[in-house]
Amino acid sequence: MSNPVTPVTPVTPTDDAALPGAAENSDGPKPYAGYLLGLADDAMVYAQRLGEWMTNAPQIEEDMALGNVALDLLGQARGLYPYVGSIDGTGRGEDDFAMQRDEREWRNVHLVEQERGDFADEMARLLWFSAYQVELHTALAGSSDDVVAGVAGKALKEVRYHLDHASLWVVRLGDGTDESHRRMQDALDRVLPYLAELFDDDAASAEAAELEVGVLPSRLHDAVVARVTAVVEEAGLTVPDSSTWR
């Protein structure tokens, strides 16, 4: 079964001064900077984890496909880091955020930082995270912040492909041999403890939602679960009730 590989878009350095709104912060740090930093960290950390599949995926073509997904996520992080630095009062750039922080300063969800395991584990994780990002960026495309809306609009095209790619693999493995079915179901079960955090509302997301810059994660829950459930059922697999996630 052939899997689509999207062309690699070169990642170019971001000129912080060119960011819309970068010079419009004389009124002090924006209260939603922490919210955006969390979104950027999610993308950056998962990009690094997906990059570990290069030369380790089950097919050469899949090496490239996951590499492209990683580059897309890296681009999302790079689109947000300089802007966050321009609105949080620190003036930090993308390299400062990516390489000059202690681990406890990172705001990513635990789902994206899990170590590379079985390929089925990665497809389960990619399925959930991509479904979440599709709903997230659909909402953020209507953000009151032009920079956030712009990043989300570009990302939405990418994450739809990520979701399609993960869906193809989940169905392929779930509807394949007895062995592949078992391993895919086990992978879906193993990812459960990390899902609830995706939809947790906190002070940062509440502030962003109130200003119509962001969206409360809890509002994405039902749509994300519906997307994943449709794929999992097509694969002949099961998703435990969300009340068992914690």
Coordinates of C-alpha atoms in Angstrom, one line a residue:
M1 CA 0.0 0.0 0.0
S2 CA 1.6 3.3 -1.1
N3 CA 1.5 6.2 1.4
P4 CA 1.5 9.8 0.1
V5 CA 4.6 11.8 0.8
T6 CA 4.2 15.6 0.8
P7 CA 7.0 17.7 -0.6
V8 CA 9.4 19.3 1.9
T9 CA 9.0 23.0 2.3
P10 CA 12.3 24.6 3.2
V11 CA 12.3 26.1 6.7
T12 CA 13.8 29.6 6.6
P13 CA 14.9 31.8 9.5
T14 CA 12.2 34.0 10.9
D15 CA 12.8 37.7 11.1
D16 CA 11.3 38.6 14.5
A17 CA 10.9 42.3 13.5
A18 CA 8.8 41.3 10.5
L19 CA 6.1 39.6 12.6
P20 CA 2.8 41.5 12.6
G21 CA 2.3 42.9 16.0
A22 CA 6.0 42.5 17.0
A23 CA 6.3 46.2 17.5
E24 CA 2.9 46.8 19.0
N25 CA 3.5 45.8 22.6
S26 CA 4.2 49.1 24.3
D27 CA 1.3 48.2 26.6
G28 CA 3.3 45.4 28.2
P29 CA 3.4 41.6 27.9
K30 CA 0.3 39.9 26.5
P31 CA -1.5 37.6 29.0
Y32 CA -1.9 34.9 26.4
A33 CA 1.8 34.4 25.7
G34 CA 2.0 31.3 27.9
Y35 CA -0.9 29.7 26.0
L36 CA 0.9 30.2 22.7
L37 CA 4.1 28.9 24.2
G38 CA 2.4 25.7 25.2
L39 CA 1.2 25.2 21.6
A40 CA 4.6 25.8 20.2
D41 CA 6.2 23.4 22.7
D42 CA 3.7 20.7 21.7
A43 CA 4.8 21.0 18.1
M44 CA 8.5 21.3 18.8
V45 CA 8.7 18.3 21.1
Y46 CA 6.7 16.1 18.8
A47 CA 8.7 17.1 15.8
Q48 CA 11.8 15.9 17.6
R49 CA 10.2 12.6 18.6
L50 CA 9.0 11.9 15.0
G51 CA 12.5 12.7 13.7
E52 CA 13.7 9.7 15.6
W53 CA 11.9 7.5 13.1
M54 CA 14.2 8.4 10.3
T55 CA 15.9 5.1 9.3
N56 CA 13.7 3.3 11.8
A57 CA 10.3 3.3 10.1
P58 CA 9.1 0.0 8.5
Q59 CA 9.5 1.4 5.0
I60 CA 11.8 3.9 3.4
E61 CA 8.8 5.8 2.1
E62 CA 7.6 6.0 5.7
D63 CA 10.9 7.5 6.8
M64 CA 10.3 10.4 4.5
A65 CA 6.6 10.7 5.4
L66 CA 7.2 11.0 9.1
G67 CA 10.1 13.3 8.4
N68 CA 7.8 15.6 6.5
V69 CA 5.3 15.5 9.4
A70 CA 8.1 16.5 11.8
L71 CA 9.1 19.4 9.5
D72 CA 5.6 20.6 9.4
L73 CA 5.4 20.6 13.2
L74 CA 8.8 22.3 13.4
G75 CA 7.5 25.0 11.2
Q76 CA 4.5 25.5 13.4
A77 CA 6.7 26.0 16.4
R78 CA 9.0 28.4 14.6
G79 CA 5.9 30.4 13.5
L80 CA 5.0 30.9 17.2
Y81 CA 8.3 31.1 19.2
P82 CA 9.5 34.5 17.9
Y83 CA 6.0 36.0 18.3
V84 CA 5.8 34.7 21.9
G85 CA 9.1 36.4 22.6
S86 CA 7.8 39.6 21.1
I87 CA 4.7 39.7 23.4
D88 CA 5.9 38.1 26.6
G89 CA 8.3 41.0 27.5
T90 CA 11.5 38.9 27.1
G91 CA 12.4 39.5 23.5
R92 CA 13.5 35.9 23.2
G93 CA 13.9 34.3 19.7
E94 CA 13.2 30.8 18.5
D95 CA 16.6 29.4 19.4
D96 CA 16.3 30.8 23.0
F97 CA 13.0 28.9 23.4
A98 CA 14.2 25.8 21.7
M99 CA 17.6 25.4 23.2
Q100 CA 18.0 27.7 26.2
R101 CA 15.4 26.5 28.7
D102 CA 15.4 23.9 31.5
E103 CA 13.1 21.0 31.1
R104 CA 10.6 22.3 33.7
E105 CA 10.1 25.5 31.7
W106 CA 8.6 23.5 28.8
R107 CA 4.8 23.6 28.6
N108 CA 4.1 20.7 26.2
V109 CA 1.6 17.9 27.0
H110 CA 3.1 14.6 28.0
L111 CA 1.6 12.8 25.0
V112 CA 4.1 14.3 22.6
E113 CA 7.2 13.5 24.6
Q114 CA 6.7 9.8 25.1
E115 CA 9.7 7.7 23.8
R116 CA 9.6 6.1 20.5
G117 CA 8.1 2.6 20.9
D118 CA 6.3 0.3 18.5
F119 CA 5.3 1.7 15.1
A120 CA 1.7 1.1 16.1
D121 CA 2.3 3.2 19.2
E122 CA 3.4 6.1 17.0
M123 CA 0.4 5.8 14.7
A124 CA -2.0 5.8 17.7
R125 CA -0.3 8.9 19.1
L126 CA -0.2 10.6 15.7
L127 CA -3.9 9.8 15.2
W128 CA -4.9 11.5 18.4
F129 CA -2.6 14.4 18.2
S130 CA -3.4 15.2 14.6
A131 CA -7.2 15.0 15.3
Y132 CA -6.7 17.4 18.2
Q133 CA -4.6 19.7 16.0
V134 CA -7.2 19.7 13.2
E135 CA -9.9 20.9 15.7
L136 CA -7.4 23.3 17.4
H137 CA -6.2 25.0 14.3
T138 CA -9.7 25.2 12.8
A139 CA -10.7 27.2 15.9
L140 CA -7.5 29.3 15.9
A141 CA -7.9 30.2 12.3
G142 CA -10.6 32.6 13.5
S143 CA -8.4 34.1 16.3
S144 CA -8.6 37.8 17.1
D145 CA -4.8 37.8 16.9
D146 CA -3.7 38.1 13.2
V147 CA -0.4 36.2 13.8
V148 CA -2.1 33.3 15.6
A149 CA -4.8 33.1 12.8
G150 CA -2.1 33.1 10.1
V151 CA -0.1 30.3 11.7
A152 CA -3.2 28.3 12.3
G153 CA -4.4 28.8 8.7
K154 CA -1.2 27.4 7.3
A155 CA -1.0 24.6 9.9
L156 CA -4.5 23.4 9.2
K157 CA -3.6 22.3 5.7
E158 CA -0.7 20.3 7.1
V159 CA -2.4 18.7 10.0
R160 CA -5.2 17.4 7.8
Y161 CA -2.6 15.4 5.9
H162 CA -1.1 14.2 9.2
L163 CA -4.5 12.9 10.3
D164 CA -5.1 11.2 6.9
H165 CA -1.7 9.6 7.1
A166 CA -2.2 8.3 10.6
S167 CA -5.8 7.1 9.8
L168 CA -4.5 5.1 6.8
W169 CA -2.0 3.3 9.0
V170 CA -4.4 2.6 11.8
V171 CA -7.0 1.1 9.5
R172 CA -4.3 -0.9 7.7
L173 CA -2.9 -2.3 10.9
G174 CA -6.3 -2.8 12.6
D175 CA -7.8 -4.5 9.6
G176 CA -4.7 -6.5 8.7
T177 CA -3.4 -9.7 10.3
D178 CA -4.3 -11.0 13.8
E179 CA -0.8 -9.8 14.9
S180 CA -1.1 -6.3 13.5
H181 CA -4.7 -6.0 14.9
R182 CA -3.5 -6.9 18.4
R183 CA -0.6 -4.6 18.3
M184 CA -2.7 -1.6 17.0
Q185 CA -5.3 -2.2 19.7
D186 CA -2.6 -2.5 22.4
A187 CA -1.1 0.8 21.1
L188 CA -4.5 2.6 21.4
D189 CA -4.8 1.3 24.9
R190 CA -1.4 2.4 25.9
V191 CA -1.9 6.0 24.8
L192 CA -5.0 6.4 26.9
P193 CA -3.3 7.8 30.1
Y194 CA -2.0 10.8 28.1
L195 CA -5.2 11.9 26.4
A196 CA -7.1 13.7 29.1
E197 CA -4.3 16.4 29.4
L198 CA -5.0 17.4 25.8
F199 CA -8.4 18.7 26.9
D200 CA -7.6 20.2 30.3
D201 CA -8.5 23.9 30.7
D202 CA -6.0 26.0 32.7
A203 CA -5.5 29.7 33.5
A204 CA -3.6 30.3 30.3
S205 CA -6.1 28.8 28.0
A206 CA -9.0 30.5 29.8
E207 CA -7.3 33.9 29.4
A208 CA -6.7 33.2 25.7
A209 CA -10.2 32.1 25.1
E210 CA -11.7 35.1 27.0
L211 CA -9.7 37.4 24.7
E212 CA -10.8 35.3 21.6
V213 CA -7.2 34.6 20.8
G214 CA -7.4 30.9 21.7
V215 CA -9.9 28.2 22.5
L216 CA -10.6 26.2 25.6
P217 CA -9.2 22.7 25.1
S218 CA -12.3 21.2 26.7
R219 CA -14.4 22.6 23.8
L220 CA -12.4 20.4 21.3
H221 CA -13.0 17.1 23.2
D222 CA -16.1 15.9 21.5
A223 CA -15.1 16.7 18.0
V224 CA -11.7 15.1 18.4
V225 CA -13.1 11.9 20.0
A226 CA -15.6 11.7 17.1
R227 CA -12.9 11.9 14.5
V228 CA -10.7 9.2 16.2
T229 CA -13.7 6.9 16.9
A230 CA -14.7 6.9 13.2
V231 CA -11.2 5.8 12.2
V232 CA -10.8 3.2 15.0
E233 CA -14.2 1.7 14.2
E234 CA -13.4 1.4 10.5
A235 CA -10.3 -0.5 11.6
G236 CA -12.3 -2.9 13.7
L237 CA -10.8 -1.6 16.9
T238 CA -12.2 -0.1 20.1
V239 CA -11.6 3.1 22.0
P240 CA -12.4 2.9 25.7
D241 CA -14.9 5.4 27.1
S242 CA -13.2 8.7 27.9
S243 CA -14.1 8.4 31.5
T244 CA -11.4 5.8 31.8
W245 CA -8.6 8.0 30.4
R246 CA -7.2 9.1 33.8

